[in-house]
Coordinates of C-alpha atoms and ligand atoms in Angstrom, one line a residue:
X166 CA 31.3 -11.5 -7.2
X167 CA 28.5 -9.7 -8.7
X168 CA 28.8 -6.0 -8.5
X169 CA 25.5 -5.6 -7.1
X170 CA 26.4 -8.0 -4.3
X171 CA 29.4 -6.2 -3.5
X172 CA 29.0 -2.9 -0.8
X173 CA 29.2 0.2 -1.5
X174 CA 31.2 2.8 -0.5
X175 CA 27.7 4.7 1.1
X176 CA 26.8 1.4 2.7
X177 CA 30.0 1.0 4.5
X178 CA 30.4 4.5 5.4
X179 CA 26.4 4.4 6.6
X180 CA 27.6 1.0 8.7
X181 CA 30.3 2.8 10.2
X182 CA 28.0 6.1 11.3
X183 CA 25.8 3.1 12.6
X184 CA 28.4 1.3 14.5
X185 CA 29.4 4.4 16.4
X186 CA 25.6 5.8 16.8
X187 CA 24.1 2.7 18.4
X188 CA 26.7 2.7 21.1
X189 CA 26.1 6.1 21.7
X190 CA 22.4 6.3 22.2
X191 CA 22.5 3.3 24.4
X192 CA 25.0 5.3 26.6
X193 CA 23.2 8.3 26.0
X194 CA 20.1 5.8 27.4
X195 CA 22.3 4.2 29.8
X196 CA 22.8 7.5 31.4
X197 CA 19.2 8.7 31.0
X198 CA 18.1 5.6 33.4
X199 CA 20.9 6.5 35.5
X200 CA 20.3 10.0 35.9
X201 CA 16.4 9.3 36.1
X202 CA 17.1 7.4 38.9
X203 CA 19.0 9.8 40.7
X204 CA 16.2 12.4 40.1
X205 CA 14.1 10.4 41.6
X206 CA 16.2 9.5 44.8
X207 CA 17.1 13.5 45.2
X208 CA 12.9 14.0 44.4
X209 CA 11.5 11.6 47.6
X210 CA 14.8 13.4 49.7
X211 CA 13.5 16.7 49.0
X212 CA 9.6 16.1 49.7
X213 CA 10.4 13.8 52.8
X214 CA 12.0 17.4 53.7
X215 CA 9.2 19.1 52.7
X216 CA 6.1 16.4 54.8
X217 CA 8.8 17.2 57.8
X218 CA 8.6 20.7 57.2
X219 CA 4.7 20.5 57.3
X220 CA 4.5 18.1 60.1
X221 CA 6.5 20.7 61.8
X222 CA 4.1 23.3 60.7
X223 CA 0.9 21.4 62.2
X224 CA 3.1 20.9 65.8
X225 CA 3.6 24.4 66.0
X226 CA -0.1 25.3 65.0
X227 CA -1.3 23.1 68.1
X228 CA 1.9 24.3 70.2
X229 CA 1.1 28.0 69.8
X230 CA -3.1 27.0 70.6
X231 CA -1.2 25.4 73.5
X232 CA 0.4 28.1 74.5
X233 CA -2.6 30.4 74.7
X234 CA -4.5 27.7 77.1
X235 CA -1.9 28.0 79.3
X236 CA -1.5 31.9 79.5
X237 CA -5.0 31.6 79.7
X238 CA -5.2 29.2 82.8
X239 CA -2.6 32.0 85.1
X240 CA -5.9 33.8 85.0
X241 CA -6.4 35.0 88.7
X242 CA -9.9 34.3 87.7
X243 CA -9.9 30.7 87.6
X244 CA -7.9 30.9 90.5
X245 CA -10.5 33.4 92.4
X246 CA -13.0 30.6 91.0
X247 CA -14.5 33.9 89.4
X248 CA -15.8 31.6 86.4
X249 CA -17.6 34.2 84.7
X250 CA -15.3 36.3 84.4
X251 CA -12.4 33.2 83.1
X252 CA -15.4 32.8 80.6
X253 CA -15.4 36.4 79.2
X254 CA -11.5 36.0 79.1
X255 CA -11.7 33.0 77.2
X256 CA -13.9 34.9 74.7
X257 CA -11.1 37.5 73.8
X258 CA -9.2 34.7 72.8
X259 CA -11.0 33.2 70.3
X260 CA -9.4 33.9 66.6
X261 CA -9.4 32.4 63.7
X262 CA -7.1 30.0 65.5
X263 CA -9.2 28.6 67.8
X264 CA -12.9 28.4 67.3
X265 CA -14.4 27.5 71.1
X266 CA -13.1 27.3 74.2
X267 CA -14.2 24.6 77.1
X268 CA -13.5 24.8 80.5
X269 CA -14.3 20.9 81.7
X270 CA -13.7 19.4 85.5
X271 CA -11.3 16.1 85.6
X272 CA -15.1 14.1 85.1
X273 CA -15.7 15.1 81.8
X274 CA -18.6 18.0 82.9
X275 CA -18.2 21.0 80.9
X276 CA -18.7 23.8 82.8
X277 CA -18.7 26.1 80.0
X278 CA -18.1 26.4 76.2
X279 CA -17.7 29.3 74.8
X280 CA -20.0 28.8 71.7
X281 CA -22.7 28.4 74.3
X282 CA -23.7 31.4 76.8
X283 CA -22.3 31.0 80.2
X284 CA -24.5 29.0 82.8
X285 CA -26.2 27.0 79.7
X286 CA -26.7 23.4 80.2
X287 CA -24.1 21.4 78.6
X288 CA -22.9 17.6 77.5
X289 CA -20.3 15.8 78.6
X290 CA -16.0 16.8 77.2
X291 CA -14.1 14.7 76.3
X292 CA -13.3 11.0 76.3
X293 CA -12.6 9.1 79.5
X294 CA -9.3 8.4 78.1
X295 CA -7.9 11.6 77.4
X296 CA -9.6 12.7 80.6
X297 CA -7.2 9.4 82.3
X298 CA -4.5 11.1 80.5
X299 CA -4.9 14.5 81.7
X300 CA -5.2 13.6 85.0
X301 CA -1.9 11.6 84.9
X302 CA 0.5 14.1 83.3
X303 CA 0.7 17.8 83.2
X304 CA 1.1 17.9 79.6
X305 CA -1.4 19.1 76.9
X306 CA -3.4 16.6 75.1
X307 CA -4.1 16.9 71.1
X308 CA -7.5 14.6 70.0
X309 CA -8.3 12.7 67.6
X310 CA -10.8 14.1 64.8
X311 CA -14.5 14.0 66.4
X312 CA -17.8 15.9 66.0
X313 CA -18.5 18.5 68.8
X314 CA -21.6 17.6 70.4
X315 CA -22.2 21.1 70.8
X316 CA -20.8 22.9 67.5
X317 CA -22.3 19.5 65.3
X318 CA -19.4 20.3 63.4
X319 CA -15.8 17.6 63.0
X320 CA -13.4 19.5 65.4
X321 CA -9.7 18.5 66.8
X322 CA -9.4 19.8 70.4
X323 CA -6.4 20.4 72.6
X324 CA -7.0 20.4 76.4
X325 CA -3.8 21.8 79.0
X326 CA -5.1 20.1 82.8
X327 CA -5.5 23.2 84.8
X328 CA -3.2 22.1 88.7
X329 CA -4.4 23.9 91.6
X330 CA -2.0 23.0 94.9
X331 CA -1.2 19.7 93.1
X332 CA -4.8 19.0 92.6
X333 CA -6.0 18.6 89.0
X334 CA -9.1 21.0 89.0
X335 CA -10.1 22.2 85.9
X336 CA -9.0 20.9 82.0
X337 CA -9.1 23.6 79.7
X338 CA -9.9 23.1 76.1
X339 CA -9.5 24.6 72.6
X340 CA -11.5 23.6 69.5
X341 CA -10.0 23.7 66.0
X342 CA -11.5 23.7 62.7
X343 CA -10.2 21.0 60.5
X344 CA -10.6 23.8 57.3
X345 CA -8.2 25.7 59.4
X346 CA -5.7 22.9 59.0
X347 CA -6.2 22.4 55.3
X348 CA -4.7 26.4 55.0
X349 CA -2.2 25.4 56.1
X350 CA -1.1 23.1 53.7
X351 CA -2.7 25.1 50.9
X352 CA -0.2 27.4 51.8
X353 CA 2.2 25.4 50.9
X354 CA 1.5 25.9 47.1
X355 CA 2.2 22.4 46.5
X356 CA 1.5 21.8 42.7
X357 CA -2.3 21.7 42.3
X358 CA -2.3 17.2 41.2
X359 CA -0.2 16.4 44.5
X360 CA -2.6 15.1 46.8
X361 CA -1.5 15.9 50.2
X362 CA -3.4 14.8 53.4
X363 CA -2.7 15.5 57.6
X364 CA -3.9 12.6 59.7
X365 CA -4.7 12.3 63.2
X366 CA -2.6 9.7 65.7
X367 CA -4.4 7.3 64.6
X368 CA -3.9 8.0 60.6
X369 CA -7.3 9.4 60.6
X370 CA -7.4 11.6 57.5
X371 CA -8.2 15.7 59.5
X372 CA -7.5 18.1 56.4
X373 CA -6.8 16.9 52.7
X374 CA -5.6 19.5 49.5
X375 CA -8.6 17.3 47.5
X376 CA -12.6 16.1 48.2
X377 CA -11.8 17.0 52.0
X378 CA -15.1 16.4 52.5
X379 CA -15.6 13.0 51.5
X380 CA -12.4 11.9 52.9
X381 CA -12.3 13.6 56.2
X382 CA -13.0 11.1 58.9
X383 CA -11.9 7.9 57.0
X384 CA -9.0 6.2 57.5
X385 CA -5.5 6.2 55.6
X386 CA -5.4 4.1 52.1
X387 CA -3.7 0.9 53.2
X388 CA -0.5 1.5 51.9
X389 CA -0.1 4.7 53.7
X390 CA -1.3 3.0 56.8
X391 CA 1.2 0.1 56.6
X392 CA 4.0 2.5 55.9
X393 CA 3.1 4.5 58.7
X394 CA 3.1 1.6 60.9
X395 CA 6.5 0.5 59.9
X396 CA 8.6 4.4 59.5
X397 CA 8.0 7.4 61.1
X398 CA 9.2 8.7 57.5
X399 CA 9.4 7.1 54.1
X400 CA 7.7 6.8 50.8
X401 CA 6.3 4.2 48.9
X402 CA 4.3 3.4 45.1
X403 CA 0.6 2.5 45.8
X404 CA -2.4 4.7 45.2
X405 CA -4.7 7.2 47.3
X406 CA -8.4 6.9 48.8
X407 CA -9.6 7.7 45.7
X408 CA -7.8 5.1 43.6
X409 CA -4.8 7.6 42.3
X410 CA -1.7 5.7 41.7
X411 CA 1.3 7.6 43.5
X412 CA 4.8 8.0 45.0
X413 CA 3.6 8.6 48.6
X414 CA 5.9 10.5 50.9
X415 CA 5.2 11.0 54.4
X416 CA 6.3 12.3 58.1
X417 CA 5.2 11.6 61.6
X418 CA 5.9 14.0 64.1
X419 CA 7.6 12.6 66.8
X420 CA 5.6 15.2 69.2
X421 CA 2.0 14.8 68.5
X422 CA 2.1 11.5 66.3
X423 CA 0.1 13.1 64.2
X424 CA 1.1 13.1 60.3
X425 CA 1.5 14.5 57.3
X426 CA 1.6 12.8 53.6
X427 CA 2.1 13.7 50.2
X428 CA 0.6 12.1 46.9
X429 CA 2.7 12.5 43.9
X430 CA 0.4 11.4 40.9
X431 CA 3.0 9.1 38.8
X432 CA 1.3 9.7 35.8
X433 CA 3.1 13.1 35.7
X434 CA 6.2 11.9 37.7
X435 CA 6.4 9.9 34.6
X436 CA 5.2 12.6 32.1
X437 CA 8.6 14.4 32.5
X438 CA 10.1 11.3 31.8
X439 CA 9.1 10.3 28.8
X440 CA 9.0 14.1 27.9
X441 CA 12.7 13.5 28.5
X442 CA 13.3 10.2 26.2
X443 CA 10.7 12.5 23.5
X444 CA 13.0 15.0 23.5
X445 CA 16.4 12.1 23.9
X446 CA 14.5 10.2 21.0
X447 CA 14.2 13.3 19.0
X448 CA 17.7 14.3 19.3
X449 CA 18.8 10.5 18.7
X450 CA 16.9 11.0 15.3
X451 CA 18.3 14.6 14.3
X452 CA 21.6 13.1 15.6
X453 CA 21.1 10.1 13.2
X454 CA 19.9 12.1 10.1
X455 CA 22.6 14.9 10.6
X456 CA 25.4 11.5 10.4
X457 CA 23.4 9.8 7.7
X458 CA 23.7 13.3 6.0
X459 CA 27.4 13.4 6.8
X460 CA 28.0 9.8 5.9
X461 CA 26.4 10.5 2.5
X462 CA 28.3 13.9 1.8
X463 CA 31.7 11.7 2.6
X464 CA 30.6 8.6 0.8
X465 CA 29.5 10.4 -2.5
X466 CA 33.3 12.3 -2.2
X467 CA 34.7 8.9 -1.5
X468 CA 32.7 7.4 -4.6
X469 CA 33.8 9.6 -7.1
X470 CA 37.4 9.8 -6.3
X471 CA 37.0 5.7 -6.5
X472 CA 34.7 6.3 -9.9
X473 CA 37.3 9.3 -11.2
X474 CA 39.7 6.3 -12.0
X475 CA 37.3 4.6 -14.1
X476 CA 37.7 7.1 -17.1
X477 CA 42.2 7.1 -16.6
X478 CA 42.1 2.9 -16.6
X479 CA 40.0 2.6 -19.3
X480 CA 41.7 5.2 -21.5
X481 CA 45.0 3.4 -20.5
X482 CA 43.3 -0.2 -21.5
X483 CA 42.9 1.2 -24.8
X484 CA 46.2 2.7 -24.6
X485 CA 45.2 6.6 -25.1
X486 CA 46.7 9.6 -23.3
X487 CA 44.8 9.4 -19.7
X488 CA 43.8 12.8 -18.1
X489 CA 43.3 12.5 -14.4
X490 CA 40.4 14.2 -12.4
X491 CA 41.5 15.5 -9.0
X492 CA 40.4 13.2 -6.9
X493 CA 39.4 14.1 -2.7
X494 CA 41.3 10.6 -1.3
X495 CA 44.9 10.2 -0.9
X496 CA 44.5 6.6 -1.7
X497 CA 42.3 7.0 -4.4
X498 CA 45.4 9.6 -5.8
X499 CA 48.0 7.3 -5.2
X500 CA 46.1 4.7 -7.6
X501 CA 45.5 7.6 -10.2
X502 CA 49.2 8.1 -10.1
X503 CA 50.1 4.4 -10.4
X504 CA 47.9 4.3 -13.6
X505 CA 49.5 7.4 -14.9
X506 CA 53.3 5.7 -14.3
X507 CA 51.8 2.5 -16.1
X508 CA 50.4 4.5 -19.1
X509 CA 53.8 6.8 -19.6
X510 CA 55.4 2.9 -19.6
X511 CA 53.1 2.2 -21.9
X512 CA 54.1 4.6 -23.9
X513 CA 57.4 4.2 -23.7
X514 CA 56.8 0.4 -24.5
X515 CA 55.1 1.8 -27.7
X516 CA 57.8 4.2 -28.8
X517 CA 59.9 1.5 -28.5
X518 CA 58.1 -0.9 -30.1
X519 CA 57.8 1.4 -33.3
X520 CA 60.9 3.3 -33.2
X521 CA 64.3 2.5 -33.7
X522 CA 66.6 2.7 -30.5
X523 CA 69.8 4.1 -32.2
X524 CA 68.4 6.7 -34.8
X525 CA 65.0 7.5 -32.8
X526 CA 63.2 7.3 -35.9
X527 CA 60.3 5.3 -37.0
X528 CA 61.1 1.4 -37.7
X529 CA 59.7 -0.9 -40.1
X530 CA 56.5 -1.9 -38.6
X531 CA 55.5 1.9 -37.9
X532 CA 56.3 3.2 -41.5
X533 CA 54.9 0.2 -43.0
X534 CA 51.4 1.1 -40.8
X535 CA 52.0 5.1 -41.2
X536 CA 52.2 4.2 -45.2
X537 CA 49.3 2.4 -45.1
X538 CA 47.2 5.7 -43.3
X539 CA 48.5 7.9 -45.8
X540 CA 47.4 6.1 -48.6
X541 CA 43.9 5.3 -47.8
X542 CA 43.9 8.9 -47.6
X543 CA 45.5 9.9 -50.7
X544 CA 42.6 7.4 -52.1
X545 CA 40.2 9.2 -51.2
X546 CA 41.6 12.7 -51.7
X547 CA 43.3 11.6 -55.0
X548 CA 46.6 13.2 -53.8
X549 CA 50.1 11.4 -54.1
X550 CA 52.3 9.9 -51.9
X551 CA 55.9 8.6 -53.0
X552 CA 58.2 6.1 -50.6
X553 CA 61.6 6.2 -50.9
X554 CA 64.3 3.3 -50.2
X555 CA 67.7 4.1 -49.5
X556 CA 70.6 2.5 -48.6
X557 CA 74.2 3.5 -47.7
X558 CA 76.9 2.5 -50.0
X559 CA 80.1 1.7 -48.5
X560 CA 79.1 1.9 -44.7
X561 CA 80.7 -1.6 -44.3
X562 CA 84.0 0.1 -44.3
X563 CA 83.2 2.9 -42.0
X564 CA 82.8 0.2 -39.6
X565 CA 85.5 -1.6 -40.7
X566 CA 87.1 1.1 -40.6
X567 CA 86.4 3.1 -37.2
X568 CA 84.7 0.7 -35.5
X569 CA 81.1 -0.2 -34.7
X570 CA 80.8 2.7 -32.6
X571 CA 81.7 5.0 -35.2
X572 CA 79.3 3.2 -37.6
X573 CA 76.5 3.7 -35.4
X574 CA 77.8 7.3 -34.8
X575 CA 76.9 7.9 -38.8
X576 CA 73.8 6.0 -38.7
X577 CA 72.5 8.3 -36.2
X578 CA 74.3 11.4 -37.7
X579 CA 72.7 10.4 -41.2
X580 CA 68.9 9.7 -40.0
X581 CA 69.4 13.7 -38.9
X582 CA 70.1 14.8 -41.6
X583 CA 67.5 12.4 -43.9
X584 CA 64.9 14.0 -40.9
X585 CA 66.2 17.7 -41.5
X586 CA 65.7 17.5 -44.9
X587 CA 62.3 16.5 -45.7
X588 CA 58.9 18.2 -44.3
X589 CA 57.3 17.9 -40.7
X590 CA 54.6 16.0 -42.4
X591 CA 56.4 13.6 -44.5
X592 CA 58.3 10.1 -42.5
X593 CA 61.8 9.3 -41.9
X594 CA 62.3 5.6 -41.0
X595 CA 65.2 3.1 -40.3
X596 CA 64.4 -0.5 -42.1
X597 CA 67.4 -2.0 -40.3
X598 CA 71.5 -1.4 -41.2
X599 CA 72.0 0.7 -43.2
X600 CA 68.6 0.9 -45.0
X601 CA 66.3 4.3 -44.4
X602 CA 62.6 4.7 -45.8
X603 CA 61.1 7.9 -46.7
X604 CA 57.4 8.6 -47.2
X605 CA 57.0 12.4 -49.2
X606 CA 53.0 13.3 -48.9
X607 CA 52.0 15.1 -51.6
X608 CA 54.4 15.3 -54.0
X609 CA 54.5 13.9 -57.7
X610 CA 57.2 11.6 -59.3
X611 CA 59.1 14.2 -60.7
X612 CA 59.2 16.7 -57.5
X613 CA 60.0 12.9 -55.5
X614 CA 62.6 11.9 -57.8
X615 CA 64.3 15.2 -57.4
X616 CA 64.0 14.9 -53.3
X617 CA 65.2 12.3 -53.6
X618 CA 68.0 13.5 -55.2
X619 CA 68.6 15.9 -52.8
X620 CA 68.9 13.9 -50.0
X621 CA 71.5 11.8 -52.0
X622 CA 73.3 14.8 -52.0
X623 CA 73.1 15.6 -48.2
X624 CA 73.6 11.9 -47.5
X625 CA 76.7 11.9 -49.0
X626 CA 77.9 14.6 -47.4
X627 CA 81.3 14.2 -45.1
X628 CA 80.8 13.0 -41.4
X629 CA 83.0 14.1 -38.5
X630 CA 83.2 10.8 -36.9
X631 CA 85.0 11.5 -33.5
X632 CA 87.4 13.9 -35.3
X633 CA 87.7 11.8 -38.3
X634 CA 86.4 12.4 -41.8
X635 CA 84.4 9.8 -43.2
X636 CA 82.0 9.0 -46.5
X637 CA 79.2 7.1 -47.7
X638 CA 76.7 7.4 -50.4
X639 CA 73.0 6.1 -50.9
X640 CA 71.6 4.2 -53.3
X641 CA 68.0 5.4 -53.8
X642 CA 64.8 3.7 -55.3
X643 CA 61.5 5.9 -55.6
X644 CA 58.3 4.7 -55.9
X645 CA 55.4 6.8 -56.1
X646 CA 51.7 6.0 -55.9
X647 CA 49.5 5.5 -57.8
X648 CA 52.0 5.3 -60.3
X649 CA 53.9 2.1 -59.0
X650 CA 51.8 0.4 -57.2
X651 CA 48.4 0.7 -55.4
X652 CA 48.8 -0.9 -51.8
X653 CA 52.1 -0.6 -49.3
X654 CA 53.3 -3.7 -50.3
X655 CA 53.5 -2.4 -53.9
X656 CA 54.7 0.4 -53.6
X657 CA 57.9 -0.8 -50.8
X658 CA 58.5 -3.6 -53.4
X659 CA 58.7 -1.4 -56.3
X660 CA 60.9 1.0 -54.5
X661 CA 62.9 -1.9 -52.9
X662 CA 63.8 -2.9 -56.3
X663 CA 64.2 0.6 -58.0
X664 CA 67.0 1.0 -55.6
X665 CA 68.3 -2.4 -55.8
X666 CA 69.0 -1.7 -59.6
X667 CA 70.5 1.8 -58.2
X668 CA 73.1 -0.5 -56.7
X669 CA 73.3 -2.4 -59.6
X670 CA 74.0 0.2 -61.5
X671 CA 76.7 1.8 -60.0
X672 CA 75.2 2.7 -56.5
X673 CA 75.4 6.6 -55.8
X674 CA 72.0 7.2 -57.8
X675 CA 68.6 7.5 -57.4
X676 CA 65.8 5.6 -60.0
X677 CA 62.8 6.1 -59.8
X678 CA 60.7 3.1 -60.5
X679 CA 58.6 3.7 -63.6
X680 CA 61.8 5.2 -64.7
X681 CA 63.8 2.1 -64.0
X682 CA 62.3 0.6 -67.2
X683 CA 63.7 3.8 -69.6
X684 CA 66.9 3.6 -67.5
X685 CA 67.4 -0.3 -67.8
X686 CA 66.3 0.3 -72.0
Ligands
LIG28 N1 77.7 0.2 -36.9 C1 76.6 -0.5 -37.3 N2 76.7 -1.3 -38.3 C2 75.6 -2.0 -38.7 C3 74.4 -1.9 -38.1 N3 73.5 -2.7 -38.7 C4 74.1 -3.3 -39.7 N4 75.4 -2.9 -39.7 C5 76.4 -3.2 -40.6 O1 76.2 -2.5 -41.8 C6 76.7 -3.3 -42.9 C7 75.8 -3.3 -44.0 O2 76.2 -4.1 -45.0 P1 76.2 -3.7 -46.5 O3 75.1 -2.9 -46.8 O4 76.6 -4.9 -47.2 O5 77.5 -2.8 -46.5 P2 77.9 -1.7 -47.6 O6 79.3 -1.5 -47.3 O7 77.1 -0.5 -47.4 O8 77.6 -2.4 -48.9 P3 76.8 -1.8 -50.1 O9 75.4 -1.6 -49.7 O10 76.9 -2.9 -51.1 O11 77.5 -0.6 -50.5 C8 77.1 -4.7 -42.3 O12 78.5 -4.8 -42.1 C9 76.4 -4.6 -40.9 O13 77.2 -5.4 -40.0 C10 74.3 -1.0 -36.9 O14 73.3 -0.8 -36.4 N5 75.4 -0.3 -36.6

């Protein structure tokens, strides 16, 4: 797979901030609708509360105005027939309340008004079907909006039927200002866009919060009228007179049948609610940032722990010492210390590869390589270098003698000294057997051949094999460059055979090859 194909660590951390986002804003959304919804229910509860409360209000405007007819009607005034002086009385009761008083027989004459001076000539009161209704219960009677024929102006009235020894004598009215009822429901301190309206028995609009005028007199808007004919209380979603679309809320008093309804403009119903998803939207997208953010910060650690083990693998590919970065993932670590157990096997696979197992020191292939090194440098630095070949005499009888182990025990016990005796810099190696190599750096023929002497010597030294005393000698060829030879090959051969004719001549010796001419002569 091509890498660009394959994901990256950020992309799959950014799906994973995705796949637990999404879910969560469509609860988050889930729950908005859910909630708006109850908002909404617990909104139309509250103001079908609140049009009660006001309908309430408007009963116990007219109930109070009631209440004042009646006092008024125990006048002994009315009963001494003294209307003059009933007329004065009904004067000190006007207020702000009530704006006329009538005083009408059961035929609809009015015998006097108080906007009008007693004994003035006045039109008939009163409709002959709240007159039928007056004259068949006791109770007070609340009209319908209508223009007073005497004030000119749109007046409600309510008219108590005035009984004298069972004989209905005398109805008694008050006028009311329709501006009187729209105090009333500015005192409500509504919120200035709700449109709220109180309509007559026969959802004729009386008093409205807005363009009373123009709307005073009319009718309901249709779909307040047909919820009105079908609840007592409700709401519903339809628009005002003027065309205003709105949740409309609305009471009917069970008393007067009279109403009151509230318009609720949806345009800023809704305006809190999409303030609400703005501000849900806005926190989705600081919400999604902040993770994208997060995801990033965790992805780049991610990514370089992954990317710290490029450097270790390729190090160990090319088999050098790795170095590993501290990496942030546990994962990631137990990879870094895989590749570091690989490249100490490695290594170990190397050192065995170019060492030898019993002795520990370098074997053919490595000396023969090390040799090589050392005189491309001594080529260019026109220094020397002198290899040394040297083989144990008589070792065949220490095994022969003692035993392999014990053989091996002077191998190993002979490489250490061979190692102890030469330089840090110079190379101790085990051909195979018996045969060691030596590489001296720097040294000339004569200063090699007397090395080499020396480590005749120490060779040949006793070994304490076990307890047991045992011998051997070396036979030693030198060959030193550039006086024997110019490559590795050369040189090994030359010394190879300088210490063949050691053997040859005797063993125990050391010749040095451009000596082994004069020694042969
Ligand atoms: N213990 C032991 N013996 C070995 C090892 N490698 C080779 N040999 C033995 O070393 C001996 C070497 O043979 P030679 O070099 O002919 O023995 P030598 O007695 O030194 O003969 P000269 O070189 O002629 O003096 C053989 O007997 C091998 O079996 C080893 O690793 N350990």
């Amino acid at each position: 797979m091509a890498t660009g194909s394959v994901p990256s660590v950020r992309s799959r951390i950014n799906q994973l901030a995705a796949v637990f986002i999404v879910p969560a804003l469509l609860i988050v959304i889930g729950l908005l609708v859910f909630d708006y919804h109850q908002a909404r229910a617990k909104l139309i509860d509250h103001h079908i509360t609140t049009a009660r409360a006001m309908t309430s209000l408007v009963d116990k405007d007219f109930a109070s105005v009631e209440a004042t007819l009646r006092a008024l009607a125990t006048s002994p005034a009315i009963a001494d027939n003294d209307l003059q002086r009933f007329y004065e009385q009904a004067q000190e009761m006007l207020s702000g309340q009530i704006e006329n008083i009538v005083l009408s027989d059961p035929q609809g004459n009015q015998v006097f008004n108080t906007l009008r001076p007693f004994g003035a000539a006045l039109p008939p009161f009163n409709t002959p079907a709240t007159r039928q209704l007056l004259s068949d219960r006791k109770e007070a009677v609340v009209s319908g909006l209508f223009t007073g024929k005497v004030s000119m102006r749109p007046m409600i009235s309510i008219t108590v039927p005035v009984w004298r020894d069972n004989r209905h004598v005398y109805n008694l009215s008050a006028g009311i200002s329709p501006w009187r009822l729209n105090t009333l429901l500015s005192q409500q301190q509504l919120p200035d866009d709700w449109i709220t309206a109180i309509l007559d028995e026969n959802n004729v609009i009386v008093s409205r919060t807005h363009e009373m005028s123009r709307f005073m007199g009319r009718s309901a808007a249709p779909n307040l009228g047909n919820a009105l004919a079908t609840n007592n209380e409700g709401y519903f979603y339809g628009s005002t007179s003027e065309g205003v679309s709105v949740l409309g809320i609305y009471s009917r008093s069970p008393a007067t049948k009279w109403s009151v309804a509230i318009g609720l403009p949806t345009s800023s119903l809704n305006a809190a609610l999409w303030r609400q998803v703005g501000w849900l939207a806005l926190g989705a997208i600081v919400l999604f940032a902040l993770s994208l953010a997060f995801a990033r910060t965790i992805a780049k650690r991610l990514a370089r722990s992954v990317t710290g083990l490029i450097e270790p693998a390729l190090a160990l590919g090319e088999g050098e010492k790795i170095v590993m970065p501290a990496l942030d993932l546990r994962e990631a670590d137990e990879v870094g210390k895989a590749l570091t157990r690989a490249s100490r096997m490695l290594e170990i696979a190397r050192y065995q590869a170019n060492h030898d197992v019993l002795t520990g020191l370098a074997n053919r292939g490595l000396f023969q390589e090390l040799v090589n090194s050392q005189l491309a440098l001594a080529g260019r630095n026109g220094t020397h270098v002198a290899v040394l070949f040297i083989d144990l005499d008589g070792f065949k009888e220490v095994n022969d003698t003692y035993g392999h182990a014990a053989g091996d025990d002077l191998l190993y016990q002979a490489s250490t000294r061979l190692r102890a005796s030469v330089r840090e810099s110079d190379v101790v190696a085990r051909l195979g057997g018996d045969e060691f190599a030596v590489m001296l750096i720097s040294v000339l023929p004569d200063k090699a051949e007397a090395l080499a002497q020396n480590l005749l010597e120490t060779v040949s030294a006793e070994y304490d094999i076990a307890g047991k005393v045992a011998t051997v000698s070396a036979s030693i060829g030198v060959a030193c460059y550039p006086e024997s030879g110019a490559t590795m090959q050369e040189l090994l051969f030359a010394a190879d055979t300088a210490m063949y004719k050691a053997k040859q001549a005797g063993k125990r010796q050391v010749i040095l090859a451009q000596a082994a001419h004069a020694t042969a002569d």
